mmCIF file of C-alpha atoms in Angstrom:
data_model
loop_
_atom_site.group_PDB
_atom_site.id
_atom_site.type_symbol
_atom_site.label_atom_id
_atom_site.label_comp_id
_atom_site.label_asym_id
_atom_site.label_seq_id
_atom_site.Cartn_x
_atom_site.Cartn_y
_atom_site.Cartn_z
ATOM 1 C CA MET A 1 -20.028 42.660 107.169
ATOM 2 C CA ASN A 2 -21.867 41.480 110.319
ATOM 3 C CA ILE A 3 -20.615 38.756 112.747
ATOM 4 C CA SER A 4 -21.548 37.466 115.787
ATOM 5 C CA ILE A 5 -18.670 35.926 118.264
ATOM 6 C CA ASN A 6 -19.160 34.370 121.600
ATOM 7 C CA LEU A 7 -16.090 36.125 123.285
ATOM 8 C CA ASN A 8 -15.445 34.741 126.701
ATOM 9 C CA GLY A 9 -18.935 33.880 127.458
ATOM 10 C CA LYS A 10 -20.507 37.204 125.999
ATOM 11 C CA ILE A 11 -22.145 37.417 122.513
ATOM 12 C CA ILE A 12 -20.363 40.345 120.538
ATOM 13 C CA LYS A 13 -22.080 41.445 117.306
ATOM 14 C CA ASP A 14 -20.048 43.843 115.141
ATOM 15 C CA ASP A 15 -19.904 45.256 111.760
ATOM 16 C CA ILE A 16 -16.265 44.386 110.533
ATOM 17 C CA GLN A 17 -13.996 44.920 107.581
ATOM 18 C CA PRO A 18 -13.693 41.703 105.469
ATOM 19 C CA GLY A 19 -9.963 41.394 106.115
ATOM 20 C CA LEU A 20 -10.042 41.934 109.936
ATOM 21 C CA THR A 21 -8.136 39.229 111.795
ATOM 22 C CA LEU A 22 -9.486 37.657 115.049
ATOM 23 C CA LEU A 23 -6.500 39.042 116.774
ATOM 24 C CA GLU A 24 -7.501 42.790 116.010
ATOM 25 C CA PHE A 25 -11.209 41.912 116.719
ATOM 26 C CA VAL A 26 -10.516 40.424 120.233
ATOM 27 C CA ARG A 27 -8.350 43.263 121.187
ATOM 28 C CA SER A 28 -10.720 45.896 119.874
ATOM 29 C CA HIS A 29 -13.221 44.404 122.381
ATOM 30 C CA GLY A 30 -10.809 44.749 125.306
ATOM 31 C CA MET A 31 -9.020 41.424 125.415
ATOM 32 C CA LYS A 32 -5.243 42.845 125.567
ATOM 33 C CA SER A 33 -3.986 39.882 126.892
ATOM 34 C CA VAL A 34 -3.916 38.510 123.298
ATOM 35 C CA LYS A 35 -0.663 40.006 121.867
ATOM 36 C CA HIS A 36 0.377 41.294 118.505
ATOM 37 C CA GLY A 37 3.765 39.570 118.324
ATOM 38 C CA CYS A 38 5.351 38.298 115.124
ATOM 39 C CA ASP A 39 2.394 38.691 112.763
ATOM 40 C CA THR A 40 3.720 35.726 111.012
ATOM 41 C CA SER A 41 2.061 32.746 112.518
ATOM 42 C CA ASN A 42 5.161 31.702 113.975
ATOM 43 C CA CYS A 43 5.381 33.057 117.857
ATOM 44 C CA GLY A 44 2.374 32.012 119.896
ATOM 45 C CA ALA A 45 1.626 35.281 121.674
ATOM 46 C CA CYS A 46 -1.881 35.706 119.723
ATOM 47 C CA THR A 47 -3.044 32.300 120.920
ATOM 48 C CA VAL A 48 -6.771 32.084 121.597
ATOM 49 C CA LEU A 49 -9.137 29.151 122.068
ATOM 50 C CA LEU A 50 -11.714 28.733 119.256
ATOM 51 C CA ASP A 51 -14.215 26.345 120.403
ATOM 52 C CA GLY A 52 -11.625 25.069 122.776
ATOM 53 C CA MET A 53 -9.009 24.560 120.216
ATOM 54 C CA PRO A 54 -5.720 26.677 120.405
ATOM 55 C CA ILE A 55 -5.268 28.941 117.175
ATOM 56 C CA LEU A 56 -3.270 31.745 116.076
ATOM 57 C CA SER A 57 -5.580 34.649 115.995
ATOM 58 C CA CYS A 58 -3.025 36.844 113.962
ATOM 59 C CA SER A 59 -3.667 34.533 110.988
ATOM 60 C CA TYR A 60 -7.387 33.733 111.352
ATOM 61 C CA PRO A 61 -10.101 35.904 109.667
ATOM 62 C CA ALA A 62 -12.598 37.309 112.327
ATOM 63 C CA ALA A 63 -15.251 36.430 109.694
ATOM 64 C CA ARG A 64 -14.840 32.826 109.962
ATOM 65 C CA ALA A 65 -14.975 32.902 113.720
ATOM 66 C CA ASP A 66 -18.769 34.064 113.192
ATOM 67 C CA GLY A 67 -20.988 31.698 115.240
ATOM 68 C CA HIS A 68 -18.104 30.401 117.231
ATOM 69 C CA GLU A 69 -16.797 30.676 120.688
ATOM 70 C CA VAL A 70 -13.614 32.438 121.346
ATOM 71 C CA THR A 71 -11.724 32.294 124.740
ATOM 72 C CA THR A 72 -8.906 34.470 125.718
ATOM 73 C CA LEU A 73 -6.974 34.613 128.969
ATOM 74 C CA GLU A 74 -9.372 36.948 130.388
ATOM 75 C CA GLY A 75 -12.079 34.163 130.023
ATOM 76 C CA VAL A 76 -10.056 31.566 132.091
ATOM 77 C CA GLN A 77 -8.582 33.868 134.721
ATOM 78 C CA ASP A 78 -8.609 31.579 137.642
ATOM 79 C CA GLU A 79 -7.181 28.645 135.931
ATOM 80 C CA ALA A 80 -4.734 31.102 134.219
ATOM 81 C CA LEU A 81 -3.627 32.406 137.599
ATOM 82 C CA SER A 82 -3.115 29.080 139.276
ATOM 83 C CA ILE A 83 -0.707 27.863 136.228
ATOM 84 C CA GLY A 84 0.639 31.415 136.020
ATOM 85 C CA ARG A 85 1.709 31.523 139.883
ATOM 86 C CA PHE A 86 4.102 28.237 139.341
ATOM 87 C CA ILE A 87 5.638 29.680 136.144
ATOM 88 C CA ALA A 88 6.415 32.862 137.971
ATOM 89 C CA ARG A 89 7.870 30.973 140.984
ATOM 90 C CA GLN A 90 10.397 29.546 138.449
ATOM 91 C CA GLY A 91 11.330 32.971 137.195
ATOM 92 C CA ALA A 92 10.135 32.011 133.849
ATOM 93 C CA GLU A 93 7.591 34.874 133.162
ATOM 94 C CA GLN A 94 10.330 37.819 133.070
ATOM 95 C CA CYS A 95 8.973 40.260 130.476
ATOM 96 C CA GLY A 96 5.516 38.588 130.396
ATOM 97 C CA PHE A 97 4.703 39.274 126.679
ATOM 98 C CA CYS A 98 4.770 35.409 125.799
ATOM 99 C CA ASN A 99 2.891 34.506 129.084
ATOM 100 C CA PRO A 100 -0.783 34.821 128.030
ATOM 101 C CA GLY A 101 -0.276 32.688 125.044
ATOM 102 C CA TYR A 102 1.721 30.407 126.829
ATOM 103 C CA ILE A 103 -0.519 29.674 129.580
ATOM 104 C CA LEU A 104 -3.540 29.560 127.282
ATOM 105 C CA ASN A 105 -1.678 26.797 125.282
ATOM 106 C CA THR A 106 -0.695 25.058 128.472
ATOM 107 C CA ILE A 107 -4.650 24.987 129.333
ATOM 108 C CA ALA A 108 -5.375 23.463 126.044
ATOM 109 C CA LEU A 109 -2.542 21.012 126.508
ATOM 110 C CA LEU A 110 -4.239 19.964 129.720
ATOM 111 C CA ARG A 111 -7.509 19.732 128.671
ATOM 112 C CA GLU A 112 -6.632 17.545 125.947
ATOM 113 C CA ASN A 113 -3.791 15.477 127.926
ATOM 114 C CA PRO A 114 -4.216 15.988 131.673
ATOM 115 C CA HIS A 115 -1.232 13.800 132.384
ATOM 116 C CA PRO A 116 1.457 14.930 129.795
ATOM 117 C CA THR A 117 5.080 13.752 129.851
ATOM 118 C CA ASP A 118 7.737 16.341 129.668
ATOM 119 C CA ASP A 119 8.286 15.680 125.882
ATOM 120 C CA GLU A 120 4.741 16.106 125.566
ATOM 121 C CA ILE A 121 4.629 19.198 127.132
ATOM 122 C CA ARG A 122 7.664 20.455 124.984
ATOM 123 C CA GLU A 123 6.083 19.268 121.636
ATOM 124 C CA TYR A 124 2.641 20.841 122.369
ATOM 125 C CA LEU A 125 4.164 24.312 123.605
ATOM 126 C CA VAL A 126 7.075 24.311 120.866
ATOM 127 C CA GLY A 127 5.150 26.888 118.847
ATOM 128 C CA ASN A 128 5.212 29.523 121.997
ATOM 129 C CA LEU A 129 8.291 31.522 121.670
ATOM 130 C CA CYS A 130 9.804 33.334 124.604
ATOM 131 C CA ARG A 131 12.873 35.485 124.159
ATOM 132 C CA CYS A 132 13.647 35.853 127.923
ATOM 133 C CA SER A 133 13.948 32.235 128.953
ATOM 134 C CA GLY A 134 15.594 28.964 128.066
ATOM 135 C CA TYR A 135 12.268 27.250 128.204
ATOM 136 C CA ASP A 136 13.344 25.133 131.222
ATOM 137 C CA GLY A 137 11.686 27.447 133.497
ATOM 138 C CA GLN A 138 8.247 27.051 131.897
ATOM 139 C CA LEU A 139 8.521 23.326 131.771
ATOM 140 C CA ARG A 140 9.518 23.171 135.716
ATOM 141 C CA GLY A 141 6.528 25.602 136.525
ATOM 142 C CA ILE A 142 3.955 23.504 134.511
ATOM 143 C CA ARG A 143 5.547 20.216 136.253
ATOM 144 C CA GLU A 144 5.314 21.812 139.538
ATOM 145 C CA TYR A 145 1.700 22.800 138.742
ATOM 146 C CA LEU A 146 0.739 19.172 137.679
ATOM 147 C CA ASN A 147 2.418 17.701 140.855
ATOM 148 C CA SER A 148 0.413 20.182 143.176
ATOM 149 C CA LEU A 149 -2.608 18.806 141.520
ATOM 150 C CA GLU A 150 -1.818 15.268 142.376
ATOM 151 C CA LYS A 151 -1.027 16.231 146.284
ATOM 152 C CA MET B 1 -0.079 43.707 104.391
ATOM 153 C CA LEU B 2 -2.888 41.753 102.870
ATOM 154 C CA ARG B 3 -6.352 43.484 102.078
ATOM 155 C CA ILE B 4 -9.574 41.630 101.464
ATOM 156 C CA ASN B 5 -12.057 43.644 99.880
ATOM 157 C CA GLU B 6 -14.776 41.121 99.927
ATOM 158 C CA TYR B 7 -15.032 37.765 102.109
ATOM 159 C CA VAL B 8 -17.355 35.093 101.133
ATOM 160 C CA LYS B 9 -18.181 31.979 103.033
ATOM 161 C CA ALA B 10 -19.247 29.714 100.381
ATOM 162 C CA ASP B 11 -22.497 27.662 101.085
ATOM 163 C CA SER B 12 -21.858 24.968 98.336
ATOM 164 C CA PRO B 13 -18.850 23.827 95.925
ATOM 165 C CA ASP B 14 -20.801 25.327 93.168
ATOM 166 C CA GLU B 15 -20.697 28.772 94.587
ATOM 167 C CA ALA B 16 -16.961 28.447 95.435
ATOM 168 C CA ALA B 17 -16.206 27.133 92.045
ATOM 169 C CA ASP B 18 -18.112 29.917 90.393
ATOM 170 C CA LEU B 19 -16.354 32.663 92.583
ATOM 171 C CA LEU B 20 -12.980 31.140 91.539
ATOM 172 C CA LYS B 21 -13.713 31.826 87.720
ATOM 173 C CA LYS B 22 -13.441 35.631 88.487
ATOM 174 C CA LYS B 23 -9.780 36.954 88.387
ATOM 175 C CA ASN B 24 -7.810 37.180 91.460
ATOM 176 C CA THR B 25 -10.210 35.335 93.735
ATOM 177 C CA VAL B 26 -8.380 33.330 96.456
ATOM 178 C CA ILE B 27 -9.589 30.292 98.585
ATOM 179 C CA ILE B 28 -8.781 31.040 102.048
ATOM 180 C CA GLY B 29 -7.191 27.772 103.675
ATOM 181 C CA GLY B 30 -5.387 28.117 106.861
ATOM 182 C CA MET B 31 -4.475 31.754 105.702
ATOM 183 C CA HIS B 32 -0.883 31.520 107.053
ATOM 184 C CA TRP B 33 0.519 31.997 103.760
ATOM 185 C CA VAL B 34 -2.157 34.228 102.068
ATOM 186 C CA LYS B 35 -1.594 36.563 104.936
ATOM 187 C CA MET B 36 2.021 37.012 104.426
ATOM 188 C CA GLN B 37 1.605 38.509 100.828
ATOM 189 C CA GLU B 38 1.583 42.093 100.079
ATOM 190 C CA LYS B 39 -1.472 42.471 97.894
ATOM 191 C CA ASP B 40 -5.168 43.034 97.575
ATOM 192 C CA ILE B 41 -7.687 40.113 97.241
ATOM 193 C CA PRO B 42 -10.927 41.212 95.613
ATOM 194 C CA VAL B 43 -12.563 38.192 96.776
ATOM 195 C CA ALA B 44 -11.697 35.723 99.439
ATOM 196 C CA VAL B 45 -13.616 32.534 99.505
ATOM 197 C CA ASP B 46 -14.071 30.713 103.027
ATOM 198 C CA ILE B 47 -14.634 26.962 102.271
ATOM 199 C CA SER B 48 -14.927 26.171 105.931
ATOM 200 C CA ALA B 49 -18.699 25.451 105.768
ATOM 201 C CA LEU B 50 -18.382 22.990 102.939
ATOM 202 C CA GLY B 51 -17.924 19.891 105.125
ATOM 203 C CA LEU B 52 -14.423 19.390 103.601
ATOM 204 C CA ASP B 53 -12.798 18.585 107.065
ATOM 205 C CA LYS B 54 -13.403 14.908 107.475
ATOM 206 C CA ILE B 55 -11.071 12.008 107.035
ATOM 207 C CA THR B 56 -13.129 8.755 105.895
ATOM 208 C CA GLU B 57 -11.840 5.260 105.240
ATOM 209 C CA THR B 58 -12.997 2.691 102.859
ATOM 210 C CA ASP B 59 -11.480 -0.741 102.195
ATOM 211 C CA SER B 60 -9.248 0.539 99.721
ATOM 212 C CA GLU B 61 -8.398 4.137 100.577
ATOM 213 C CA PHE B 62 -8.411 7.008 103.082
ATOM 214 C CA VAL B 63 -10.380 10.201 101.808
ATOM 215 C CA ILE B 64 -8.857 13.435 103.561
ATOM 216 C CA GLY B 65 -10.947 16.545 102.764
ATOM 217 C CA SER B 66 -9.098 19.508 101.843
ATOM 218 C CA ALA B 67 -10.038 21.540 104.780
ATOM 219 C CA VAL B 68 -8.798 18.885 106.993
ATOM 220 C CA THR B 69 -6.055 20.301 109.139
ATOM 221 C CA LEU B 70 -2.461 19.280 109.641
ATOM 222 C CA ARG B 71 -3.357 18.457 113.319
ATOM 223 C CA GLN B 72 -6.081 16.080 112.102
ATOM 224 C CA ILE B 73 -3.818 13.913 109.877
ATOM 225 C CA GLU B 74 -1.081 14.154 112.715
ATOM 226 C CA THR B 75 -3.623 12.711 115.498
ATOM 227 C CA HIS B 76 -5.848 10.262 113.289
ATOM 228 C CA ILE B 77 -4.823 7.084 114.908
ATOM 229 C CA VAL B 78 -6.146 4.793 112.056
ATOM 230 C CA LEU B 79 -4.431 6.560 109.206
ATOM 231 C CA ASN B 80 -1.115 6.919 111.118
ATOM 232 C CA ASP B 81 -1.315 3.206 111.996
ATOM 233 C CA PHE B 82 -1.539 2.576 108.234
ATOM 234 C CA ALA B 83 1.214 4.998 107.455
ATOM 235 C CA ARG B 84 3.466 3.865 110.348
ATOM 236 C CA ASN B 85 3.303 7.304 111.823
ATOM 237 C CA ALA B 86 5.035 8.717 108.884
ATOM 238 C CA ILE B 87 2.141 11.311 108.243
ATOM 239 C CA ALA B 88 2.601 12.430 112.059
ATOM 240 C CA ASP B 89 6.236 12.508 111.736
ATOM 241 C CA ALA B 90 6.010 14.807 108.627
ATOM 242 C CA VAL B 91 3.882 17.435 110.134
ATOM 243 C CA LYS B 92 4.626 17.440 113.824
ATOM 244 C CA GLY B 93 7.739 19.873 113.197
ATOM 245 C CA ILE B 94 5.517 22.470 111.242
ATOM 246 C CA VAL B 95 5.650 25.590 113.440
ATOM 247 C CA GLY B 96 3.334 24.559 116.461
ATOM 248 C CA VAL B 97 0.007 23.062 117.606
ATOM 249 C CA GLN B 98 -1.805 26.143 117.039
ATOM 250 C CA PHE B 99 -0.717 26.565 113.450
ATOM 251 C CA ARG B 100 -1.497 22.976 112.605
ATOM 252 C CA ASN B 101 -4.836 23.499 113.989
ATOM 253 C CA THR B 102 -5.645 25.647 111.189
ATOM 254 C CA ALA B 103 -3.228 24.955 108.455
ATOM 255 C CA THR B 104 -5.155 22.705 105.977
ATOM 256 C CA VAL B 105 -4.023 19.755 103.667
ATOM 257 C CA GLY B 106 -5.435 21.556 100.742
ATOM 258 C CA GLY B 107 -3.532 24.581 101.342
ATOM 259 C CA SER B 108 -0.274 22.597 102.019
ATOM 260 C CA ILE B 109 -0.903 20.923 98.450
ATOM 261 C CA VAL B 110 -1.914 23.618 96.104
ATOM 262 C CA CYS B 111 0.597 25.862 97.160
ATOM 263 C CA ARG B 112 3.077 23.656 95.781
ATOM 264 C CA SER B 113 5.772 24.981 97.939
ATOM 265 C CA GLY B 114 9.122 23.282 97.624
ATOM 266 C CA PHE B 115 9.593 23.017 101.494
ATOM 267 C CA SER B 116 6.378 21.000 101.867
ATOM 268 C CA ASP B 117 6.625 18.039 104.036
ATOM 269 C CA VAL B 118 2.681 17.015 103.195
ATOM 270 C CA ILE B 119 3.545 16.759 99.474
ATOM 271 C CA THR B 120 6.748 14.637 99.952
ATOM 272 C CA THR B 121 4.695 12.282 102.178
ATOM 273 C CA PHE B 122 1.725 12.302 99.972
ATOM 274 C CA LEU B 123 3.610 11.784 96.897
ATOM 275 C CA ALA B 124 5.367 8.559 98.425
ATOM 276 C CA LEU B 125 1.867 7.301 99.278
ATOM 277 C CA ASP B 126 0.713 8.013 95.574
ATOM 278 C CA ALA B 127 -2.094 10.399 96.567
ATOM 279 C CA THR B 128 -4.663 11.453 94.203
ATOM 280 C CA LEU B 129 -6.351 15.076 94.143
ATOM 281 C CA HIS B 130 -10.046 15.453 93.476
ATOM 282 C CA PHE B 131 -10.890 18.685 92.029
ATOM 283 C CA TYR B 132 -14.354 19.991 91.698
ATOM 284 C CA CYS B 133 -13.916 21.123 87.981
ATOM 285 C CA GLU B 134 -10.764 19.223 86.680
ATOM 286 C CA GLY B 135 -11.504 15.872 88.302
ATOM 287 C CA ASP B 136 -9.162 13.235 89.626
ATOM 288 C CA ILE B 137 -5.393 14.167 89.046
ATOM 289 C CA ARG B 138 -2.686 12.132 90.642
ATOM 290 C CA LEU B 139 -0.490 14.115 92.610
ATOM 291 C CA CYS B 140 2.640 13.127 90.816
ATOM 292 C CA ASP B 141 0.931 14.543 87.519
ATOM 293 C CA PHE B 142 -0.473 17.628 89.490
ATOM 294 C CA LEU B 143 3.253 18.771 90.471
ATOM 295 C CA GLY B 144 4.058 19.005 86.637
ATOM 296 C CA ARG B 145 1.039 20.932 85.526
ATOM 297 C CA GLU B 146 0.722 24.525 84.995
ATOM 298 C CA ARG B 147 -1.045 26.260 87.823
ATOM 299 C CA PHE B 148 -4.902 26.580 87.481
ATOM 300 C CA ASN B 149 -7.673 27.797 89.897
ATOM 301 C CA ASP B 150 -10.129 25.008 90.884
ATOM 302 C CA LEU B 151 -11.529 23.922 94.214
ATOM 303 C CA LEU B 152 -9.830 21.020 95.672
ATOM 304 C CA MET B 153 -12.326 18.636 97.292
ATOM 305 C CA SER B 154 -10.334 16.179 98.731
ATOM 306 C CA VAL B 155 -7.171 13.917 98.610
ATOM 307 C CA SER B 156 -7.144 10.096 98.599
ATOM 308 C CA ILE B 157 -4.465 7.922 99.828
ATOM 309 C CA PRO B 158 -4.808 4.352 98.630
ATOM 310 C CA LYS B 159 -3.975 1.507 100.954
ATOM 311 C CA ARG B 160 -1.300 0.218 98.666
ATOM 312 C CA ALA B 161 1.768 1.024 100.626
ATOM 313 C CA GLU B 162 3.030 -1.769 102.582
ATOM 314 C CA LYS B 163 5.707 0.365 104.504
ATOM 315 C CA ILE B 164 6.461 3.897 104.469
ATOM 316 C CA THR B 165 8.794 6.229 106.470
ATOM 317 C CA TYR B 166 9.599 9.738 106.585
ATOM 318 C CA LYS B 167 12.896 11.614 107.408
ATOM 319 C CA SER B 168 13.790 15.282 107.720
ATOM 320 C CA VAL B 169 16.440 17.619 108.884
ATOM 321 C CA ARG B 170 15.603 20.913 110.290
ATOM 322 C CA LEU B 171 18.095 23.699 111.549
ATOM 323 C CA ASN B 172 15.712 24.103 114.600
ATOM 324 C CA ALA B 173 12.490 22.578 115.882
ATOM 325 C CA THR B 174 9.940 24.592 114.061
ATOM 326 C CA ASP B 175 11.817 25.592 110.841
ATOM 327 C CA PHE B 176 11.314 24.396 107.122
ATOM 328 C CA SER B 177 12.963 21.167 106.337
ATOM 329 C CA VAL B 178 16.520 21.610 104.907
ATOM 330 C CA LEU B 179 15.641 18.466 103.310
ATOM 331 C CA ASN B 180 12.964 15.898 103.440
ATOM 332 C CA VAL B 181 12.826 12.145 102.301
ATOM 333 C CA ALA B 182 9.899 9.745 102.201
ATOM 334 C CA VAL B 183 9.971 6.178 100.946
ATOM 335 C CA ALA B 184 7.164 3.848 100.455
ATOM 336 C CA LEU B 185 6.995 0.340 99.559
ATOM 337 C CA CYS B 186 4.247 -0.372 97.056
ATOM 338 C CA ALA B 187 4.087 -3.963 95.691
ATOM 339 C CA ASP B 188 7.496 -4.605 94.069
ATOM 340 C CA LYS B 189 8.495 -0.929 93.966
ATOM 341 C CA LEU B 190 10.175 1.623 96.250
ATOM 342 C CA ARG B 191 8.748 5.036 95.917
ATOM 343 C CA ILE B 192 11.448 7.344 96.857
ATOM 344 C CA VAL B 193 10.669 11.110 97.202
ATOM 345 C CA VAL B 194 13.145 13.828 98.249
ATOM 346 C CA GLY B 195 11.700 17.281 98.848
ATOM 347 C CA ALA B 196 13.025 20.667 100.053
ATOM 348 C CA ARG B 197 16.058 20.482 97.716
ATOM 349 C CA PRO B 198 14.955 23.356 97.994
ATOM 350 C CA MET B 199 12.685 22.711 94.930
ATOM 351 C CA ILE B 200 9.402 20.720 95.038
ATOM 352 C CA ALA B 201 9.492 16.947 96.001
ATOM 353 C CA LYS B 202 10.538 14.550 93.006
ATOM 354 C CA LEU B 203 9.484 11.023 93.031
ATOM 355 C CA ILE B 204 11.778 8.301 91.771
ATOM 356 C CA GLU B 205 10.572 4.575 91.466
ATOM 357 C CA VAL B 206 12.918 1.768 91.779
ATOM 358 C CA SER B 207 12.608 -2.056 91.993
ATOM 359 C CA ILE B 208 12.621 -3.714 95.440
ATOM 360 C CA GLU B 209 14.760 -6.518 93.860
ATOM 361 C CA ASP B 210 17.471 -4.117 92.998
ATOM 362 C CA ALA B 211 17.494 -2.539 96.574
ATOM 363 C CA LEU B 212 17.629 -5.930 98.288
ATOM 364 C CA MET B 213 20.186 -7.141 96.018
ATOM 365 C CA ALA B 214 22.258 -4.165 96.943
ATOM 366 C CA LYS B 215 21.965 -4.834 100.496
ATOM 367 C CA GLU B 216 22.673 -8.443 100.397
ATOM 368 C CA ASN B 217 25.942 -7.674 98.401
ATOM 369 C CA SER B 218 26.827 -4.973 100.971
ATOM 370 C CA GLN B 219 26.455 -2.470 98.274
ATOM 371 C CA ILE B 220 24.078 -0.187 99.894
ATOM 372 C CA GLU B 221 26.149 2.916 100.007
ATOM 373 C CA GLU B 222 26.838 2.858 96.183
ATOM 374 C CA TYR B 223 23.238 2.209 95.641
ATOM 375 C CA VAL B 224 22.231 5.044 97.676
ATOM 376 C CA ASN B 225 24.666 7.283 95.937
ATOM 377 C CA SER B 226 23.196 6.555 92.641
ATOM 378 C CA ILE B 227 19.827 7.057 93.633
ATOM 379 C CA ALA B 228 20.776 10.387 95.317
ATOM 380 C CA ALA B 229 22.348 11.451 92.395
ATOM 381 C CA GLU B 230 19.043 11.652 90.323
ATOM 382 C CA TYR B 231 17.898 14.294 92.107
ATOM 383 C CA ASP B 232 18.834 18.148 91.400
ATOM 384 C CA TYR B 233 19.764 20.295 94.381
ATOM 385 C CA GLU B 234 20.194 23.948 94.840
ATOM 386 C CA SER B 235 21.511 26.251 97.839
ATOM 387 C CA ASN B 236 19.400 28.869 99.737
ATOM 388 C CA MET B 237 19.940 30.301 103.242
ATOM 389 C CA ARG B 238 19.040 27.157 104.827
ATOM 390 C CA GLY B 239 21.853 24.977 103.367
ATOM 391 C CA SER B 240 24.274 24.550 100.415
ATOM 392 C CA LYS B 241 23.542 22.360 97.093
ATOM 393 C CA GLU B 242 26.251 20.085 98.510
ATOM 394 C CA TYR B 243 25.132 19.855 102.151
ATOM 395 C CA ARG B 244 21.525 18.903 100.444
ATOM 396 C CA GLU B 245 22.967 16.274 98.381
ATOM 397 C CA HIS B 246 24.944 14.816 101.398
ATOM 398 C CA LEU B 247 21.689 14.656 103.487
ATOM 399 C CA ALA B 248 19.771 13.048 100.720
ATOM 400 C CA ARG B 249 22.278 10.158 100.909
ATOM 401 C CA VAL B 250 22.111 10.087 104.810
ATOM 402 C CA LEU B 251 18.257 10.380 104.832
ATOM 403 C CA ILE B 252 17.545 7.857 101.988
ATOM 404 C CA THR B 253 20.128 5.442 103.498
ATOM 405 C CA ARG B 254 18.195 5.538 107.013
ATOM 406 C CA ALA B 255 14.764 5.258 105.252
ATOM 407 C CA LEU B 256 15.977 2.168 103.359
ATOM 408 C CA GLU B 257 17.363 0.497 106.569
ATOM 409 C CA GLU B 258 13.911 0.822 107.927
ATOM 410 C CA ILE B 259 11.941 -0.506 104.872
ATOM 411 C CA LEU B 260 14.385 -3.389 103.731
#
C-alpha cells in the first residue's frame, strides 16, 4: 500500500507492507536513532514524535501515519544536542541505547510543560527505561539544562 | 509475530461494521495488545479517521469516543474535576506517556482484560457502551456477555456519581495492578468495584446507610471484611490469592475513608 509521511520535514512516499510498523519504516529511511528495543511497548527506545506527540513507533502501524508528520532525533538535532550534553555531564548516558528516546521524550515534555517539577519529569519519563543508570543522573541532567535556560 | 494481510482505514462506521462481519477481522486500536499476538490478521481495520477521538459533555453525561486515548482522559480537566481525578489516577500508571498517547479507551474496554484499570473505574461510574450494531449496553452487562464483533462507537459516563475514588497497588511504577479498587457514591448506593483479582472487575452495590452506620459504630473493619469476602481472588505471578484478598480489604478501607 502507498503512504506519504512527512519525516523530519521531508515528504517520503513509499509502497509498504500492510503490517509494517512505524519503527521499521523510519529506520529503513535512515533514521537509526530510533531503536528497536523491547518490541513490547514498554521501554521507550523507539519513541518518535507524531504530529509533535511522543508515541512508541514499535507498536504504531506505518499505514496509520500516512499524511502525518513524524519527527525523530535526527529532526531536532540542535535541541537534542543541548539536552544531551547535560545528561552526559551527569554520566547518565553510558551505553547510550536509551538516549534518543529519552531525549525525544524530554523535548516533548518541555514543549508541553516548559517548567516541570522533578515529579513531573519523573512521571513523564517513566516510560523510558534505562538499564545502565538509576535515573537520577538523567533527572539531574534535565534539571541542569532547565537551570541553564533560566540564566 | 503479528502479520497483517490487508490494512483498511475505514472511511465510515458502516464500512468498518461491514468489514467486521468477515471472519478474523480485527479493529486496530492502539495496537499494543494486538501486536503481541502470534497470528495472521486477514483484515485490520483502522478506525482513526472516524472522528471517534473526542470527549463531549452534556448536562447529564460525558461521551467519550472509543478512539479517545488514555492520555486524553488523563489530562481532560473537566472530566477529572467531575471524577475527582479518579480517572487520571487510574490511567497514569499505565506504562508511559508514549503508550497512553495511542492506547485507546475502546481497546481498553473491549479486550475485557482482568488487569484493566479503565474497566474498574468506568464500572464504578456506571458507564454505558454504544455499539454500532448492538446499540447501548451498560458496562456491567457487557462484562457478562459472550464476546461479539462490533464497532464500539463511544462510552458515556453519567454525571450521577457524587464522589469517586480509585486505588491500586503495583509492584513497580509501570506494571499492571496487582489489585485495583474504585468506589463511587451514586445517590444512596456505594458502587464498589474490585479488579485485577486477577479476574475482570466485579461490581457490588451496597447501601450508603449501612456503611455510615458501620463507621458510626466503629465497625468499619468488620464491614469491609464482609464486603471483601464477596469477591473471588486467584494467584498469579504478581501476587497470591491471600495477598490480593488482604489488599482488597486495605484498599476498600482507604477508599471508604475518602468517600464517607
